[in-house]
Amino acid sequence: MTMQFFGTRGSNEVAVSLPLAYRSKSHWVPRIGDVFPDFTAPTTHGKLRFHDWAEGSWVYLFSHPAAFTPVCTSEMVGLAGGADAFAARDIKLMSLSRDTLDDQCRWCDDIARVFGTPVTFPMISDIDGVIARICGMLHEKEDPRLTARKSILIDPALRLRMIFEYPVRVGRSVDEILRVFDALSVSDELDVATPSDWQEGDPLLLMHTEDPRRARARFRSPIDSVLPYLHLVSED
Ligand code: BEZ
């Protein structure tokens, strides 16, 4: 059972289907493990239905405050410049803000002209903030009119796997998003965890719930037991 929400002022093209179970008093609080709600929205690539567009691929969906602002411009340049790294991992990108499509396109023209980094992914124009409000992408305490710097990784089954939010004056790191994706991939593949600041090739961690004596059979290299609850293992 889902509820439908529609834009009213700037655009009646936005519609969000929110499972009833996600409905709290005013909005859904996105949580890791939730299926991301479906929505239709106008984007710089035309009108898209999110589930049709996203299903079967990893998606990095992010909101940002506004076009023609300095921190957002630097983030767009970083993401557009990282297009090959996202494509190599089969991650699709999609942005969301309350700007008009016209402003988003003019802003992208600036970015391509000045920085040489064309923005090739779709940008959602959520003028009324319908998706933003329902999906917890507004930040009432910073500026309720603007979308927050919210970052979400969604897996091919449409489940939310990572979520973080940055302050309006702090730009996000592309490397960190790719790092979390790589960590999730290895953790899914090998049923392990990754330590703080893990980078590809670094040792991995056994989950504290796994018996290291049993885990030995799963790995070729020896397990390094540092503490009774901390066991390092390498990927090969
Ligand atoms: C920025 O991206 O620089 C920005 C956007 C909205 C408010 C303040 C700063």
Tab-separated table of C-alpha atoms and ligand atoms in Angstrom:
chain	number	residue	atom	x	y	z
A	1	MET	CA	0.000	0.000	0.000
A	2	THR	CA	1.456	3.381	-0.959
A	3	MET	CA	0.459	7.027	-0.612
A	4	GLN	CA	0.890	9.498	-3.460
A	5	PHE	CA	2.277	13.015	-3.024
A	6	PHE	CA	2.223	15.608	-5.766
A	7	GLY	CA	3.825	18.968	-6.407
A	8	THR	CA	1.374	21.859	-6.351
A	9	ARG	CA	3.117	25.182	-7.011
A	10	GLY	CA	5.971	25.118	-9.474
A	11	SER	CA	5.421	21.745	-11.044
A	12	ASN	CA	2.642	19.208	-10.967
A	13	GLU	CA	4.901	16.714	-12.706
A	14	VAL	CA	6.508	15.437	-9.491
A	15	ALA	CA	4.793	12.509	-7.789
A	16	VAL	CA	6.166	10.296	-5.000
A	17	SER	CA	4.775	6.900	-3.962
A	18	LEU	CA	5.573	6.332	-0.323
A	19	PRO	CA	4.861	2.961	1.337
A	20	LEU	CA	2.413	3.517	4.189
A	21	ALA	CA	4.874	1.900	6.579
A	22	TYR	CA	7.328	4.738	5.895
A	23	ARG	CA	4.905	7.452	6.860
A	24	SER	CA	5.632	9.150	10.180
A	25	LYS	CA	4.061	12.489	11.154
A	26	SER	CA	5.322	14.481	8.214
A	27	HIS	CA	8.010	12.666	6.298
A	28	TRP	CA	9.852	9.417	5.862
A	29	VAL	CA	13.193	9.221	7.638
A	30	PRO	CA	15.376	7.303	5.190
A	31	ARG	CA	17.145	4.371	6.824
A	32	ILE	CA	19.696	1.896	5.607
A	33	GLY	CA	17.876	-1.200	4.349
A	34	ASP	CA	14.709	0.627	3.213
A	35	VAL	CA	13.644	0.342	-0.404
A	36	PHE	CA	13.930	3.856	-1.785
A	37	PRO	CA	10.446	5.172	-2.678
A	38	ASP	CA	9.483	5.411	-6.318
A	39	PHE	CA	8.811	8.817	-7.839
A	40	THR	CA	8.384	10.485	-11.179
A	41	ALA	CA	10.059	13.810	-11.756
A	42	PRO	CA	11.204	16.178	-14.472
A	43	THR	CA	14.951	15.946	-14.988
A	44	THR	CA	17.486	17.408	-17.368
A	45	HIS	CA	17.122	14.068	-19.238
A	46	GLY	CA	13.330	14.353	-19.473
A	47	LYS	CA	10.646	12.986	-17.172
A	48	LEU	CA	11.909	9.879	-15.330
A	49	ARG	CA	10.313	7.247	-13.145
A	50	PHE	CA	12.946	6.516	-10.535
A	51	HIS	CA	12.498	2.756	-10.070
A	52	ASP	CA	12.495	2.116	-13.831
A	53	TRP	CA	15.626	4.202	-14.222
A	54	ALA	CA	17.495	2.857	-11.171
A	55	GLU	CA	16.612	-0.813	-10.835
A	56	GLY	CA	19.449	-3.184	-11.685
A	57	SER	CA	22.254	-0.630	-11.144
A	58	TRP	CA	23.870	1.030	-8.190
A	59	VAL	CA	22.789	4.650	-7.859
A	60	TYR	CA	24.369	7.611	-6.128
A	61	LEU	CA	21.437	9.984	-5.502
A	62	PHE	CA	22.342	13.263	-3.901
A	63	SER	CA	20.617	16.507	-3.080
A	64	HIS	CA	22.397	19.855	-2.966
A	65	PRO	CA	21.188	23.342	-2.020
A	66	ALA	CA	21.139	25.333	-5.241
A	67	ALA	CA	22.532	26.024	-8.686
A	68	PHE	CA	24.915	28.988	-9.143
A	69	THR	CA	26.440	28.664	-5.654
A	70	PRO	CA	30.135	28.089	-4.931
A	71	VAL	CA	30.212	24.884	-2.871
A	72	CYS	CA	27.616	23.173	-5.071
A	73	THR	CA	29.571	24.156	-8.172
A	74	SER	CA	32.728	22.586	-6.743
A	75	GLU	CA	30.788	19.399	-5.940
A	76	MET	CA	29.335	19.202	-9.457
A	77	VAL	CA	32.776	19.705	-10.975
A	78	GLY	CA	34.150	16.894	-8.770
A	79	LEU	CA	31.332	14.502	-9.667
A	80	ALA	CA	31.396	15.320	-13.367
A	81	GLY	CA	35.182	14.874	-13.325
A	82	GLY	CA	34.732	11.518	-11.560
A	83	ALA	CA	32.359	10.211	-14.247
A	84	ASP	CA	34.814	7.507	-15.371
A	85	ALA	CA	35.336	6.225	-11.819
A	86	PHE	CA	31.552	5.961	-11.304
A	87	ALA	CA	31.049	4.336	-14.720
A	88	ALA	CA	33.821	1.790	-14.015
A	89	ARG	CA	31.818	0.697	-10.964
A	90	ASP	CA	28.483	0.786	-12.833
A	91	ILE	CA	27.148	3.497	-10.537
A	92	LYS	CA	24.539	5.841	-12.010
A	93	LEU	CA	24.375	9.380	-10.653
A	94	MET	CA	21.348	11.603	-10.131
A	95	SER	CA	21.125	14.979	-8.405
A	96	LEU	CA	18.157	16.743	-6.848
A	97	SER	CA	17.571	20.404	-6.086
A	98	ARG	CA	14.708	22.904	-6.142
A	99	ASP	CA	16.099	24.752	-9.140
A	100	THR	CA	14.210	25.016	-12.412
A	101	LEU	CA	15.366	22.822	-15.297
A	102	ASP	CA	16.341	25.987	-17.106
A	103	ASP	CA	18.648	27.090	-14.257
A	104	GLN	CA	20.148	23.610	-13.950
A	105	CYS	CA	20.948	23.567	-17.683
A	106	ARG	CA	22.446	27.080	-17.642
A	107	TRP	CA	24.525	26.172	-14.571
A	108	CYS	CA	25.802	23.011	-16.315
A	109	ASP	CA	26.751	25.128	-19.342
A	110	ASP	CA	28.910	27.289	-17.030
A	111	ILE	CA	30.521	24.200	-15.497
A	112	ALA	CA	31.316	22.615	-18.867
A	113	ARG	CA	32.628	25.883	-20.290
A	114	VAL	CA	34.800	26.939	-17.342
A	115	PHE	CA	35.959	23.580	-15.956
A	116	GLY	CA	35.719	21.356	-19.045
A	117	THR	CA	33.623	18.824	-17.120
A	118	PRO	CA	30.225	18.211	-18.738
A	119	VAL	CA	27.518	17.028	-16.346
A	120	THR	CA	26.103	13.976	-18.130
A	121	PHE	CA	23.820	12.575	-15.423
A	122	PRO	CA	20.158	13.550	-14.892
A	123	MET	CA	19.363	16.377	-12.479
A	124	ILE	CA	15.938	16.370	-10.835
A	125	SER	CA	14.070	19.650	-10.696
A	126	ASP	CA	11.979	19.336	-7.515
A	127	ILE	CA	10.759	22.918	-7.459
A	128	ASP	CA	8.132	22.386	-4.763
A	129	GLY	CA	10.487	20.198	-2.721
A	130	VAL	CA	7.989	17.319	-2.804
A	131	ILE	CA	10.557	14.544	-3.098
A	132	ALA	CA	12.979	16.436	-0.863
A	133	ARG	CA	10.433	16.836	1.935
A	134	ILE	CA	9.229	13.264	1.851
A	135	CYS	CA	12.678	11.755	1.479
A	136	GLY	CA	14.270	13.780	4.288
A	137	MET	CA	16.379	15.999	2.033
A	138	LEU	CA	15.395	19.322	3.568
A	139	HIS	CA	17.250	20.748	6.520
A	140	GLU	CA	14.843	22.743	8.658
A	141	LYS	CA	17.581	24.123	10.937
A	142	GLU	CA	19.914	25.359	8.171
A	143	ASP	CA	17.571	26.738	5.517
A	144	PRO	CA	14.197	25.043	5.082
A	145	ARG	CA	13.831	26.419	1.545
A	146	LEU	CA	16.966	24.708	0.305
A	147	THR	CA	17.711	21.031	-0.156
A	148	ALA	CA	20.382	19.657	2.159
A	149	ARG	CA	23.662	18.027	1.110
A	150	LYS	CA	22.278	14.509	1.456
A	151	SER	CA	24.088	11.564	-0.117
A	152	ILE	CA	22.492	8.201	-0.709
A	153	LEU	CA	23.828	4.989	-2.241
A	154	ILE	CA	21.122	2.642	-3.516
A	155	ASP	CA	21.843	-0.935	-4.572
A	156	PRO	CA	20.469	-2.716	-7.672
A	157	ALA	CA	17.532	-4.040	-5.611
A	158	LEU	CA	16.649	-0.380	-4.807
A	159	ARG	CA	17.711	-0.694	-1.166
A	160	LEU	CA	19.336	2.208	0.597
A	161	ARG	CA	22.858	1.153	1.575
A	162	MET	CA	24.558	4.392	2.659
A	163	ILE	CA	23.263	7.746	3.751
A	164	PHE	CA	25.020	10.826	4.980
A	165	GLU	CA	24.387	14.520	5.257
A	166	TYR	CA	26.887	17.375	5.172
A	167	PRO	CA	26.538	20.975	6.359
A	168	VAL	CA	25.647	23.553	3.753
A	169	ARG	CA	29.124	25.149	3.842
A	170	VAL	CA	31.129	21.906	3.514
A	171	GLY	CA	31.556	20.227	0.142
A	172	ARG	CA	31.497	16.426	-0.035
A	173	SER	CA	34.308	14.134	-1.133
A	174	VAL	CA	33.918	12.070	-4.310
A	175	ASP	CA	36.673	9.741	-3.086
A	176	GLU	CA	34.706	9.013	0.082
A	177	ILE	CA	31.593	8.023	-1.876
A	178	LEU	CA	33.658	5.698	-4.082
A	179	ARG	CA	35.424	4.337	-0.986
A	180	VAL	CA	32.115	3.437	0.657
A	181	PHE	CA	30.923	1.776	-2.553
A	182	ASP	CA	34.143	-0.291	-2.757
A	183	ALA	CA	33.842	-1.219	0.924
A	184	LEU	CA	30.205	-2.284	0.485
A	185	SER	CA	31.124	-4.368	-2.569
A	186	VAL	CA	33.890	-6.289	-0.796
A	187	SER	CA	31.805	-6.687	2.321
A	188	ASP	CA	28.861	-8.085	0.287
A	189	GLU	CA	31.123	-10.369	-1.720
A	190	LEU	CA	33.204	-11.829	1.119
A	191	ASP	CA	30.820	-11.408	4.051
A	192	VAL	CA	33.314	-9.283	5.987
A	193	ALA	CA	33.524	-5.747	7.354
A	194	THR	CA	35.985	-2.933	6.616
A	195	PRO	CA	37.901	-0.906	9.205
A	196	SER	CA	38.039	2.841	9.577
A	197	ASP	CA	39.664	4.582	6.599
A	198	TRP	CA	39.832	1.291	4.691
A	199	GLN	CA	41.158	1.525	1.152
A	200	GLU	CA	41.202	-1.170	-1.518
A	201	GLY	CA	43.899	-3.766	-0.737
A	202	ASP	CA	43.902	-3.051	3.017
A	203	PRO	CA	43.120	-5.861	5.488
A	204	LEU	CA	39.467	-6.640	6.139
A	205	LEU	CA	37.701	-7.500	9.387
A	206	LEU	CA	35.765	-10.570	10.386
A	207	MET	CA	32.401	-9.713	11.892
A	208	HIS	CA	32.541	-10.176	15.662
A	209	THR	CA	29.753	-12.719	15.320
A	210	GLU	CA	31.906	-15.072	13.221
A	211	ASP	CA	34.070	-17.736	14.841
A	212	PRO	CA	37.594	-17.185	13.432
A	213	ARG	CA	38.330	-20.929	13.542
A	214	ARG	CA	35.421	-21.536	11.193
A	215	ALA	CA	36.318	-18.502	9.069
A	216	ARG	CA	39.759	-20.009	8.302
A	217	ALA	CA	38.195	-22.246	5.675
A	218	ARG	CA	36.968	-19.184	3.731
A	219	PHE	CA	40.340	-17.471	3.304
A	220	ARG	CA	43.663	-18.553	1.842
A	221	SER	CA	45.855	-16.284	3.978
A	222	PRO	CA	46.051	-16.680	7.765
A	223	ILE	CA	43.743	-14.723	10.035
A	224	ASP	CA	45.503	-12.177	12.268
A	225	SER	CA	43.721	-12.247	15.634
A	226	VAL	CA	44.582	-8.949	17.352
A	227	LEU	CA	41.963	-9.210	20.110
A	228	PRO	CA	39.324	-11.825	20.892
A	229	TYR	CA	36.854	-9.628	19.005
A	230	LEU	CA	39.147	-8.163	16.322
A	231	HIS	CA	40.379	-10.449	13.523
A	232	LEU	CA	42.069	-9.172	10.380
A	233	VAL	CA	42.001	-11.046	7.116
A	234	SER	CA	43.249	-10.257	3.637
A	235	GLU	CA	41.205	-10.435	0.456
A	236	ASP	CA	43.243	-13.095	-1.367
B	1	BEZ	C1	26.976	26.835	-1.732
B	1	BEZ	O1	26.869	25.791	-2.380
B	1	BEZ	O2	28.026	27.492	-1.756
B	1	BEZ	C2	25.860	27.310	-0.893
B	1	BEZ	C3	24.565	26.978	-1.224
B	1	BEZ	C4	23.520	27.459	-0.440
B	1	BEZ	C5	23.777	28.239	0.663
B	1	BEZ	C6	25.097	28.533	0.985
B	1	BEZ	C7	26.136	28.066	0.220
